[in-house]
Amino acid sequence: MSFTSTKMMQKAGVVSRTPVVRSAHQVRQQARSAKHQAAPSVVAAVVPQQQLSAAARRASLACRVAAAEAPAAAGADSSSSSASSVRGDIRNIAIIAHVDHGKTTLVDSMLKQSKVFRANQDMAERVMDSNALERERGITILAKNTAIRFKGVKINVIDTPGHADFGGEVERVLNMCDGVLLLVDSVEGPMPQTRFVTKKALALNKKVVVVVNKIDKPAARPEWVVDSTFELFMDLGATDEQCDFPVVYASGVNGIAGMSPDTMSETLEPLFDTVVREVAPPAVAFEQPLQMLVTNIDYDEHKGRIAIGRVSAGTVKKGIPLSICSSLEPGKVRPGKVNELFVRPGKVNELFVYDNFSRIPVEEVQAGDICAVTGIQDIGIGETLCSKESPVALPTIKVEEPTVSMTFKVNTSPFAGKEGKFVTSRNLKDRLDRELERNLAMKVEPGETADAFVVSGRGTLHLGILIESMRREGYEFEIGPPKVITREVDGHKCEPYEEAIVEVPEQYVGSVVELFAQRKGEMQDMQPSIEGTTRLTFKIATRGLLGLKNALLTATRGLGLLNTIFDSYRPVAGEISMREQGSLIAFETGQVTAYAIETAQERGQLFCRPGDQVYEGQVVGVYNKSGDLKLNVCKAKALTNMRASQSEKKVALDEARIMGLDDALEYITDDEQVEVTPLSIRIRKDPSAKPSRGGSRR
């Protein structure tokens, strides 16, 4: 029995340590059969809780759910007349999971098996990850809609990001669905982001279907994964009905699924059947006035602004008068009309639904379906499209507050304006304002000067994606070091803390524990994982995670895996040592020479190569010692009429460390900033900051 199971049983007053004789899968199958067959008289004979393990408690739970549902079923006929209508031909689901647990790959297989693509059509992997950055990084950044058909039922599918920094995308789209597929890796089990997305789904009372994915892995342990997921639900305070979740076993890459890991179908049909059976059809009110909550915004250069959402009541049609309202501004209504905006003369905007991996133009969309509306220029996420006669706003979308901020400002380096297309503060402000229109988890505030803006987000990756996107669009600017956002709690200054889970080979456990201890991290748990690895759980201030990634890779020889999720706000941890080494700073502006690098490389690792252009104040390397050191990397060898000695020793040049954007954000400290252009990433000392005299601390 796991440490977590024992802890939970003690919490519930369990005193017995009776071992589990049957497997979790066997108990669960018998439990779900009991749910549909047991009569209330039989439920009374359920085994006492004191004799149950985590798996057996689920059996008892299923019986209790059956007992609760039996009286409800008896009175269903009498109350059905007053219930809202349902659309049995539609299911709305979102796929949620931790990063790399196979969401997008599973969607690929779902699309293939629903005959969305032609048999001879060349289909790329991770077809839903259409953004260039998503394909390069191998992660989903933006939530996307599609739809498939199964036995006459349209299943609207929303693919969501798995990384914690993009949790705002998940929070938004959950408002459009009635149920979720919670993917859990068959080896790793629930991870930090699994907890976050599950918490949000349970809070909104969404039906959760657990999918144990990657069941084809040799080290798969599905029983442990199901038990761990059940314990996660218990920890999150789920109700009995929510804890009685259905389980499907699948391999997204192979396109197979089954109700048992031992009896897998050759297709995903068991998964489709479970979705149609377990996820409730949307409750709708066809005769009520139109209401549609906008949960996403897209843009097309031909169609303009596209509002995406689910029609909650009524019917939306092309050309009907609309009003726009928000629950944040009671009584304030703006006029609008679906066809009033012409993107180009003679071209009217349209109304779309999602079907077979494309947007299909339609004349009207009824309640319960997800659609895209073009033609309203100033619509925003969280606002409600409603009928002109009855403008009633739906509750707006709320997401968790940002935890990290950076300062964006106009580039002032000696090379400013040479590589970028958009370089002014007006260009910068306009672009950040556009980002706010669709990114609810981000905030922008004025900086200390007119050409500076403080941008806040969920983490450095969240802000880093924005920076990289702007860079590729031709923007040139500077960014300051990431800083955590503090707040007052009960009169005390508090900062964000995160839960960090590290998977590391056993021989590097000591190095990881020491690294986290240096940054005021507290170890919460240590458990053996698989194949000689150990899983360590820490609580650490977000400030301590800044710059930790590279240090962890160094300490574990590149074998450590780090996952984090926001935990809570706690009192400030005090001073944290971030970087003991200083920086090598260019002494003058010019071209880097091989002659100068021969001696400079003895001082530390360089970021520049012979032929590169550098300027005074630019960081050109990492110093071997604390503090900063200015040196001349542009020094040329003096020319004389004397022939060089044959015995003169040639020095081999070390390979330069080329800094990418993520590396630069990890590296910089309080007195440094990153110069971002479409062609280059440079680090420079902040001219307005005090010079560093020792190791970096925050």
PDB file of N, CA, C and O in Angstrom, residues 553-599:
ATOM      1  N   LEU A 553      19.622  20.326 -14.925  1.00  0.00           N
ATOM      2  CA  LEU A 553      20.173  19.504 -15.999  1.00  0.00           C
ATOM      3  C   LEU A 553      21.665  19.258 -15.798  1.00  0.00           C
ATOM      4  O   LEU A 553      22.175  18.165 -16.068  1.00  0.00           O
ATOM      5  N   THR A 554      22.358  20.262 -15.302  1.00  0.00           N
ATOM      6  CA  THR A 554      23.786  20.100 -15.030  1.00  0.00           C
ATOM      7  C   THR A 554      24.014  19.108 -13.889  1.00  0.00           C
ATOM      8  O   THR A 554      24.884  18.237 -13.965  1.00  0.00           O
ATOM      9  N   ALA A 555      23.217  19.229 -12.823  1.00  0.00           N
ATOM     10  CA  ALA A 555      23.397  18.374 -11.650  1.00  0.00           C
ATOM     11  C   ALA A 555      23.053  16.921 -11.940  1.00  0.00           C
ATOM     12  O   ALA A 555      23.588  16.015 -11.295  1.00  0.00           O
ATOM     13  N   THR A 556      22.162  16.684 -12.905  1.00  0.00           N
ATOM     14  CA  THR A 556      21.718  15.307 -13.198  1.00  0.00           C
ATOM     15  C   THR A 556      22.243  14.805 -14.533  1.00  0.00           C
ATOM     16  O   THR A 556      21.750  13.807 -15.049  1.00  0.00           O
ATOM     17  N   ARG A 557      23.199  15.477 -15.127  1.00  0.00           N
ATOM     18  CA  ARG A 557      23.777  15.108 -16.422  1.00  0.00           C
ATOM     19  C   ARG A 557      22.702  15.026 -17.506  1.00  0.00           C
ATOM     20  O   ARG A 557      22.742  14.176 -18.383  1.00  0.00           O
ATOM     21  N   GLY A 558      21.728  15.912 -17.405  1.00  0.00           N
ATOM     22  CA  GLY A 558      20.676  15.975 -18.410  1.00  0.00           C
ATOM     23  C   GLY A 558      19.581  14.940 -18.252  1.00  0.00           C
ATOM     24  O   GLY A 558      18.700  14.838 -19.113  1.00  0.00           O
ATOM     25  N   LEU A 559      19.574  14.182 -17.152  1.00  0.00           N
ATOM     26  CA  LEU A 559      18.614  13.085 -16.978  1.00  0.00           C
ATOM     27  C   LEU A 559      17.452  13.434 -16.058  1.00  0.00           C
ATOM     28  O   LEU A 559      16.531  12.637 -15.892  1.00  0.00           O
ATOM     29  N   GLY A 560      17.463  14.613 -15.433  1.00  0.00           N
ATOM     30  CA  GLY A 560      16.395  14.994 -14.516  1.00  0.00           C
ATOM     31  C   GLY A 560      15.208  15.603 -15.247  1.00  0.00           C
ATOM     32  O   GLY A 560      15.369  16.380 -16.186  1.00  0.00           O
ATOM     33  N   LEU A 561      13.990  15.230 -14.826  1.00  0.00           N
ATOM     34  CA  LEU A 561      12.756  15.775 -15.397  1.00  0.00           C
ATOM     35  C   LEU A 561      12.029  16.568 -14.317  1.00  0.00           C
ATOM     36  O   LEU A 561      11.750  16.044 -13.235  1.00  0.00           O
ATOM     37  N   LEU A 562      11.701  17.824 -14.626  1.00  0.00           N
ATOM     38  CA  LEU A 562      11.074  18.719 -13.648  1.00  0.00           C
ATOM     39  C   LEU A 562       9.685  19.118 -14.127  1.00  0.00           C
ATOM     40  O   LEU A 562       9.505  19.538 -15.272  1.00  0.00           O
ATOM     41  N   ASN A 563       8.678  18.963 -13.248  1.00  0.00           N
ATOM     42  CA  ASN A 563       7.322  19.431 -13.514  1.00  0.00           C
ATOM     43  C   ASN A 563       6.842  20.230 -12.320  1.00  0.00           C
ATOM     44  O   ASN A 563       7.064  19.831 -11.165  1.00  0.00           O
ATOM     45  N   THR A 564       6.192  21.358 -12.592  1.00  0.00           N
ATOM     46  CA  THR A 564       5.750  22.231 -11.508  1.00  0.00           C
ATOM     47  C   THR A 564       4.306  22.654 -11.712  1.00  0.00           C
ATOM     48  O   THR A 564       3.780  22.638 -12.830  1.00  0.00           O
ATOM     49  N   ILE A 565       3.666  23.047 -10.615  1.00  0.00           N
ATOM     50  CA  ILE A 565       2.309  23.585 -10.660  1.00  0.00           C
ATOM     51  C   ILE A 565       2.149  24.540  -9.481  1.00  0.00           C
ATOM     52  O   ILE A 565       2.705  24.309  -8.396  1.00  0.00           O
ATOM     53  N   PHE A 566       1.409  25.623  -9.692  1.00  0.00           N
ATOM     54  CA  PHE A 566       1.190  26.600  -8.625  1.00  0.00           C
ATOM     55  C   PHE A 566       0.486  25.930  -7.452  1.00  0.00           C
ATOM     56  O   PHE A 566      -0.471  25.175  -7.616  1.00  0.00           O
ATOM     57  N   ASP A 567       0.962  26.241  -6.230  1.00  0.00           N
ATOM     58  CA  ASP A 567       0.386  25.641  -5.023  1.00  0.00           C
ATOM     59  C   ASP A 567      -0.413  26.656  -4.213  1.00  0.00           C
ATOM     60  O   ASP A 567      -1.614  26.519  -4.040  1.00  0.00           O
ATOM     61  N   SER A 568       0.248  27.698  -3.732  1.00  0.00           N
ATOM     62  CA  SER A 568      -0.440  28.681  -2.891  1.00  0.00           C
ATOM     63  C   SER A 568       0.483  29.865  -2.656  1.00  0.00           C
ATOM     64  O   SER A 568       1.652  29.859  -3.072  1.00  0.00           O
ATOM     65  N   TYR A 569      -0.049  30.883  -1.979  1.00  0.00           N
ATOM     66  CA  TYR A 569       0.771  32.015  -1.535  1.00  0.00           C
ATOM     67  C   TYR A 569       1.162  31.792  -0.085  1.00  0.00           C
ATOM     68  O   TYR A 569       0.321  31.475   0.765  1.00  0.00           O
ATOM     69  N   ARG A 570       2.466  31.968   0.200  1.00  0.00           N
ATOM     70  CA  ARG A 570       2.991  31.778   1.546  1.00  0.00           C
ATOM     71  C   ARG A 570       3.924  32.932   1.891  1.00  0.00           C
ATOM     72  O   ARG A 570       4.347  33.682   1.006  1.00  0.00           O
ATOM     73  N   PRO A 571       4.256  33.083   3.177  1.00  0.00           N
ATOM     74  CA  PRO A 571       5.190  34.157   3.552  1.00  0.00           C
ATOM     75  C   PRO A 571       6.491  34.079   2.759  1.00  0.00           C
ATOM     76  O   PRO A 571       6.965  32.993   2.419  1.00  0.00           O
ATOM     77  N   VAL A 572       7.060  35.237   2.474  1.00  0.00           N
ATOM     78  CA  VAL A 572       8.280  35.321   1.664  1.00  0.00           C
ATOM     79  C   VAL A 572       9.395  34.494   2.295  1.00  0.00           C
ATOM     80  O   VAL A 572       9.624  34.543   3.515  1.00  0.00           O
ATOM     81  N   ALA A 573      10.079  33.721   1.468  1.00  0.00           N
ATOM     82  CA  ALA A 573      11.082  32.769   1.959  1.00  0.00           C
ATOM     83  C   ALA A 573      12.383  33.430   2.375  1.00  0.00           C
ATOM     84  O   ALA A 573      13.237  32.790   2.976  1.00  0.00           O
ATOM     85  N   GLY A 574      12.571  34.689   2.042  1.00  0.00           N
ATOM     86  CA  GLY A 574      13.829  35.350   2.344  1.00  0.00           C
ATOM     87  C   GLY A 574      14.754  35.339   1.140  1.00  0.00           C
ATOM     88  O   GLY A 574      14.355  35.020   0.019  1.00  0.00           O
ATOM     89  N   GLU A 575      16.012  35.677   1.346  1.00  0.00           N
ATOM     90  CA  GLU A 575      16.970  35.758   0.247  1.00  0.00           C
ATOM     91  C   GLU A 575      17.307  34.367  -0.284  1.00  0.00           C
ATOM     92  O   GLU A 575      17.558  33.448   0.476  1.00  0.00           O
ATOM     93  N   ILE A 576      17.279  34.231  -1.589  1.00  0.00           N
ATOM     94  CA  ILE A 576      17.565  32.951  -2.231  1.00  0.00           C
ATOM     95  C   ILE A 576      18.761  33.121  -3.167  1.00  0.00           C
ATOM     96  O   ILE A 576      18.781  34.028  -4.001  1.00  0.00           O
ATOM     97  N   SER A 577      19.724  32.255  -3.022  1.00  0.00           N
ATOM     98  CA  SER A 577      20.901  32.285  -3.893  1.00  0.00           C
ATOM     99  C   SER A 577      20.528  31.721  -5.255  1.00  0.00           C
ATOM    100  O   SER A 577      20.050  30.590  -5.368  1.00  0.00           O
ATOM    101  N   MET A 578      20.724  32.509  -6.308  1.00  0.00           N
ATOM    102  CA  MET A 578      20.296  32.118  -7.643  1.00  0.00           C
ATOM    103  C   MET A 578      21.457  31.685  -8.530  1.00  0.00           C
ATOM    104  O   MET A 578      21.416  30.641  -9.161  1.00  0.00           O
ATOM    105  N   ARG A 579      22.486  32.500  -8.621  1.00  0.00           N
ATOM    106  CA  ARG A 579      23.611  32.196  -9.510  1.00  0.00           C
ATOM    107  C   ARG A 579      24.902  32.672  -8.873  1.00  0.00           C
ATOM    108  O   ARG A 579      25.064  33.869  -8.600  1.00  0.00           O
ATOM    109  N   GLU A 580      25.797  31.752  -8.609  1.00  0.00           N
ATOM    110  CA  GLU A 580      27.040  32.091  -7.929  1.00  0.00           C
ATOM    111  C   GLU A 580      28.063  32.694  -8.877  1.00  0.00           C
ATOM    112  O   GLU A 580      28.965  33.408  -8.452  1.00  0.00           O
ATOM    113  N   GLN A 581      27.944  32.422 -10.162  1.00  0.00           N
ATOM    114  CA  GLN A 581      28.924  32.918 -11.127  1.00  0.00           C
ATOM    115  C   GLN A 581      28.505  34.276 -11.679  1.00  0.00           C
ATOM    116  O   GLN A 581      27.310  34.580 -11.786  1.00  0.00           O
ATOM    117  N   GLY A 582      29.493  35.075 -12.030  1.00  0.00           N
ATOM    118  CA  GLY A 582      29.229  36.370 -12.625  1.00  0.00           C
ATOM    119  C   GLY A 582      29.228  36.302 -14.143  1.00  0.00           C
ATOM    120  O   GLY A 582      29.192  35.227 -14.747  1.00  0.00           O
ATOM    121  N   SER A 583      29.292  37.470 -14.776  1.00  0.00           N
ATOM    122  CA  SER A 583      29.235  37.559 -16.234  1.00  0.00           C
ATOM    123  C   SER A 583      30.514  38.170 -16.791  1.00  0.00           C
ATOM    124  O   SER A 583      31.171  38.988 -16.134  1.00  0.00           O
ATOM    125  N   LEU A 584      30.854  37.775 -18.011  1.00  0.00           N
ATOM    126  CA  LEU A 584      31.935  38.407 -18.763  1.00  0.00           C
ATOM    127  C   LEU A 584      31.311  39.467 -19.656  1.00  0.00           C
ATOM    128  O   LEU A 584      30.363  39.178 -20.402  1.00  0.00           O
ATOM    129  N   ILE A 585      31.815  40.685 -19.584  1.00  0.00           N
ATOM    130  CA  ILE A 585      31.187  41.818 -20.262  1.00  0.00           C
ATOM    131  C   ILE A 585      32.155  42.402 -21.283  1.00  0.00           C
ATOM    132  O   ILE A 585      33.345  42.606 -20.993  1.00  0.00           O
ATOM    133  N   ALA A 586      31.640  42.698 -22.464  1.00  0.00           N
ATOM    134  CA  ALA A 586      32.474  43.267 -23.529  1.00  0.00           C
ATOM    135  C   ALA A 586      32.967  44.651 -23.134  1.00  0.00           C
ATOM    136  O   ALA A 586      32.197  45.498 -22.662  1.00  0.00           O
ATOM    137  N   PHE A 587      34.254  44.875 -23.385  1.00  0.00           N
ATOM    138  CA  PHE A 587      34.899  46.133 -23.001  1.00  0.00           C
ATOM    139  C   PHE A 587      34.677  47.232 -24.034  1.00  0.00           C
ATOM    140  O   PHE A 587      34.665  48.414 -23.720  1.00  0.00           O
ATOM    141  N   GLU A 588      34.501  46.836 -25.306  1.00  0.00           N
ATOM    142  CA  GLU A 588      34.338  47.819 -26.365  1.00  0.00           C
ATOM    143  C   GLU A 588      33.474  47.240 -27.485  1.00  0.00           C
ATOM    144  O   GLU A 588      33.188  46.040 -27.528  1.00  0.00           O
ATOM    145  N   THR A 589      33.036  48.123 -28.376  1.00  0.00           N
ATOM    146  CA  THR A 589      32.212  47.712 -29.505  1.00  0.00           C
ATOM    147  C   THR A 589      33.104  47.325 -30.677  1.00  0.00           C
ATOM    148  O   THR A 589      34.099  47.987 -30.963  1.00  0.00           O
ATOM    149  N   GLY A 590      32.741  46.232 -31.360  1.00  0.00           N
ATOM    150  CA  GLY A 590      33.533  45.817 -32.510  1.00  0.00           C
ATOM    151  C   GLY A 590      33.247  44.380 -32.896  1.00  0.00           C
ATOM    152  O   GLY A 590      32.248  43.783 -32.472  1.00  0.00           O
ATOM    153  N   GLN A 591      34.145  43.823 -33.693  1.00  0.00           N
ATOM    154  CA  GLN A 591      34.003  42.447 -34.167  1.00  0.00           C
ATOM    155  C   GLN A 591      34.879  41.523 -33.336  1.00  0.00           C
ATOM    156  O   GLN A 591      36.055  41.810 -33.083  1.00  0.00           O
ATOM    157  N   VAL A 592      34.318  40.402 -32.914  1.00  0.00           N
ATOM    158  CA  VAL A 592      35.051  39.442 -32.090  1.00  0.00           C
ATOM    159  C   VAL A 592      36.155  38.793 -32.930  1.00  0.00           C
ATOM    160  O   VAL A 592      35.931  38.413 -34.090  1.00  0.00           O
ATOM    161  N   THR A 593      37.339  38.667 -32.341  1.00  0.00           N
ATOM    162  CA  THR A 593      38.474  38.064 -33.043  1.00  0.00           C
ATOM    163  C   THR A 593      38.889  36.762 -32.358  1.00  0.00           C
ATOM    164  O   THR A 593      38.721  36.591 -31.140  1.00  0.00           O
ATOM    165  N   ALA A 594      39.455  35.867 -33.145  1.00  0.00           N
ATOM    166  CA  ALA A 594      39.937  34.595 -32.600  1.00  0.00           C
ATOM    167  C   ALA A 594      41.116  34.827 -31.661  1.00  0.00           C
ATOM    168  O   ALA A 594      41.278  34.113 -30.660  1.00  0.00           O
ATOM    169  N   TYR A 595      41.915  35.849 -31.959  1.00  0.00           N
ATOM    170  CA  TYR A 595      43.081  36.167 -31.126  1.00  0.00           C
ATOM    171  C   TYR A 595      42.644  36.541 -29.711  1.00  0.00           C
ATOM    172  O   TYR A 595      43.225  36.085 -28.718  1.00  0.00           O
ATOM    173  N   ALA A 596      41.565  37.340 -29.597  1.00  0.00           N
ATOM    174  CA  ALA A 596      41.094  37.763 -28.284  1.00  0.00           C
ATOM    175  C   ALA A 596      40.438  36.608 -27.528  1.00  0.00           C
ATOM    176  O   ALA A 596      40.556  36.493 -26.305  1.00  0.00           O
ATOM    177  N   ILE A 597      39.765  35.724 -28.252  1.00  0.00           N
ATOM    178  CA  ILE A 597      39.064  34.615 -27.603  1.00  0.00           C
ATOM    179  C   ILE A 597      40.054  33.621 -26.998  1.00  0.00           C
ATOM    180  O   ILE A 597      39.757  32.969 -25.992  1.00  0.00           O
ATOM    181  N   GLU A 598      41.267  33.500 -27.584  1.00  0.00           N
ATOM    182  CA  GLU A 598      42.258  32.567 -27.060  1.00  0.00           C
ATOM    183  C   GLU A 598      42.525  32.803 -25.582  1.00  0.00           C
ATOM    184  O   GLU A 598      42.651  31.867 -24.802  1.00  0.00           O
ATOM    185  N   THR A 599      42.583  34.050 -25.184  1.00  0.00           N
ATOM    186  CA  THR A 599      42.843  34.367 -23.770  1.00  0.00           C
ATOM    187  C   THR A 599      41.547  34.535 -22.984  1.00  0.00           C
ATOM    188  O   THR A 599      41.493  34.209 -21.800  1.00  0.00           O
TER     189      THR A 599
END
